[in-house]
């Protein structure tokens, strides 16, 4: 059986990933793929339980290393239980966030270092690196104010503007480091235009 494809959507909080993910799902289904959508942290019973701990806004004392390990644990379970088997059986998997979120939020914004965070995550993900990653680029201020309008903010979203600026900047430098895999898209463009760019890249990947 041929290997499926693995696509991840990244970007600062409020960058509009979910809308693009549902559009991409429709497109891939039209192309004949079985499509599985998942999100991080979460996507399995255990990973969703870990998510509750990570995002609980009362846990302000959580150390950056604990945070990194929890994200990696949720990811390890998701890979073992869902993503790995799906890709191995030919499914197209689209994940709302993946390892790049840890490299940026924990490695850069928390300051643990990209190499350290990558080493820990290698144990969690094995060979399952995304085939392509779309990074929806958005100024930190815009993302957070969009989130505020939608829901009560979680522990990460309640971080300072300075933290969210480091995240936005971190994504840009990560994308510059891996230009073949990470495609940067201006998240302030109209939804249809973003969707068109993503489809174009995926078409190229499928060829
Ligand atoms: P979520 O509500 O899923 O945010 P969004 O809708 O913006 O994707 O919450 C996930 C939060 O966790 C988000 O603030 C990013 C953060 N995060 C990390 O810090 N490290 C990680 O490895 C992952 C996957 C997410």
Short mmCIF file of N, CA and C and ligand atoms in Angstrom, two decimals, residues 12-14 17 39-41 51 55 67 71 75 96-99 101-102 105-106 147 151 154 156-157, ligand 1:
data_model
loop_
_atom_site.label_atom_id
_atom_site.label_comp_id
_atom_site.label_asym_id
_atom_site.label_seq_id
_atom_site.Cartn_x
_atom_site.Cartn_y
_atom_site.Cartn_z
N UNK A 12 0.51 31.71 14.10
CA UNK A 12 0.18 32.25 15.41
C UNK A 12 -1.30 32.03 15.75
N UNK A 13 -1.64 32.16 17.03
CA UNK A 13 -3.03 32.04 17.44
C UNK A 13 -3.88 33.02 16.63
N UNK A 14 -5.03 32.53 16.13
CA UNK A 14 -5.95 33.42 15.40
C UNK A 14 -5.61 33.61 13.94
N UNK A 17 -6.39 29.00 10.66
CA UNK A 17 -6.02 27.67 10.17
C UNK A 17 -7.23 26.78 9.90
N UNK A 39 -5.92 17.61 15.35
CA UNK A 39 -5.39 18.87 15.90
C UNK A 39 -4.46 18.58 17.07
N UNK A 40 -3.58 19.53 17.29
CA UNK A 40 -2.65 19.41 18.41
C UNK A 40 -2.73 20.62 19.33
N UNK A 41 -2.57 20.47 20.64
CA UNK A 41 -2.52 19.18 21.31
C UNK A 41 -3.91 18.56 21.34
N UNK A 51 -4.11 17.89 26.83
CA UNK A 51 -4.46 19.25 26.40
C UNK A 51 -5.13 20.04 27.54
N UNK A 55 -3.48 23.60 28.72
CA UNK A 55 -4.11 24.89 28.44
C UNK A 55 -4.89 25.47 29.62
N UNK A 67 6.05 22.03 30.10
CA UNK A 67 5.18 22.37 28.96
C UNK A 67 5.66 21.65 27.69
N UNK A 71 3.50 18.71 25.60
CA UNK A 71 3.16 18.80 24.17
C UNK A 71 3.74 17.59 23.43
N UNK A 75 1.71 14.53 21.51
CA UNK A 75 2.08 14.25 20.11
C UNK A 75 2.46 12.79 19.91
N UNK A 96 -3.87 20.33 12.39
CA UNK A 96 -3.89 21.71 12.86
C UNK A 96 -2.80 21.80 13.93
N UNK A 97 -1.64 22.30 13.55
CA UNK A 97 -0.42 22.35 14.34
C UNK A 97 0.27 21.00 14.43
N UNK A 98 1.61 21.04 14.53
CA UNK A 98 2.40 19.83 14.75
C UNK A 98 3.73 20.27 15.36
N UNK A 99 4.80 19.54 15.05
CA UNK A 99 6.07 19.78 15.75
C UNK A 99 6.58 21.22 15.62
N UNK A 101 5.03 23.90 15.93
CA UNK A 101 4.49 24.71 17.04
C UNK A 101 5.40 24.60 18.25
N UNK A 102 5.88 23.39 18.54
CA UNK A 102 6.78 23.23 19.68
C UNK A 102 8.12 23.92 19.44
N UNK A 105 6.97 27.85 19.76
CA UNK A 105 6.46 28.31 21.06
C UNK A 105 7.42 27.95 22.21
N UNK A 106 7.86 26.65 22.24
CA UNK A 106 8.72 26.25 23.36
C UNK A 106 10.20 26.53 23.05
N UNK A 147 -8.79 36.26 18.39
CA UNK A 147 -9.13 35.20 19.36
C UNK A 147 -10.03 35.73 20.47
N UNK A 151 -13.60 33.69 21.81
CA UNK A 151 -13.76 32.77 22.95
C UNK A 151 -12.98 33.27 24.16
N UNK A 154 -7.15 30.85 26.54
CA UNK A 154 -6.52 29.81 27.35
C UNK A 154 -5.16 30.27 27.87
N UNK A 156 -2.07 29.72 27.05
CA UNK A 156 -1.08 30.20 26.08
C UNK A 156 -1.51 31.55 25.49
N UNK A 157 -2.80 31.65 25.17
CA UNK A 157 -3.29 32.90 24.56
C UNK A 157 -3.20 34.07 25.54
P1 LIG B 1 -5.49 25.98 20.32
O1 LIG B 1 -6.73 26.44 21.00
O2 LIG B 1 -5.55 24.70 19.55
O3 LIG B 1 -4.94 27.19 19.47
P2 LIG B 1 -5.14 27.56 17.97
O4 LIG B 1 -6.63 27.57 17.75
O5 LIG B 1 -4.50 28.90 17.87
O6 LIG B 1 -4.42 26.48 17.19
O7 LIG B 1 -4.37 25.91 21.43
C1 LIG B 1 -3.12 25.43 21.19
C2 LIG B 1 -2.14 26.35 21.87
O8 LIG B 1 -0.99 25.63 22.22
C3 LIG B 1 -1.71 27.49 20.98
O9 LIG B 1 -1.57 28.67 21.76
C4 LIG B 1 -0.34 27.07 20.52
C5 LIG B 1 0.16 26.23 21.64
N1 LIG B 1 1.09 25.14 21.26
C6 LIG B 1 2.39 25.14 21.75
O10 LIG B 1 2.80 26.06 22.48
N2 LIG B 1 3.22 24.10 21.44
C7 LIG B 1 2.82 23.05 20.67
O11 LIG B 1 3.61 22.12 20.39
C8 LIG B 1 1.47 23.06 20.18
C9 LIG B 1 0.97 21.93 19.32
C10 LIG B 1 0.63 24.13 20.49
#
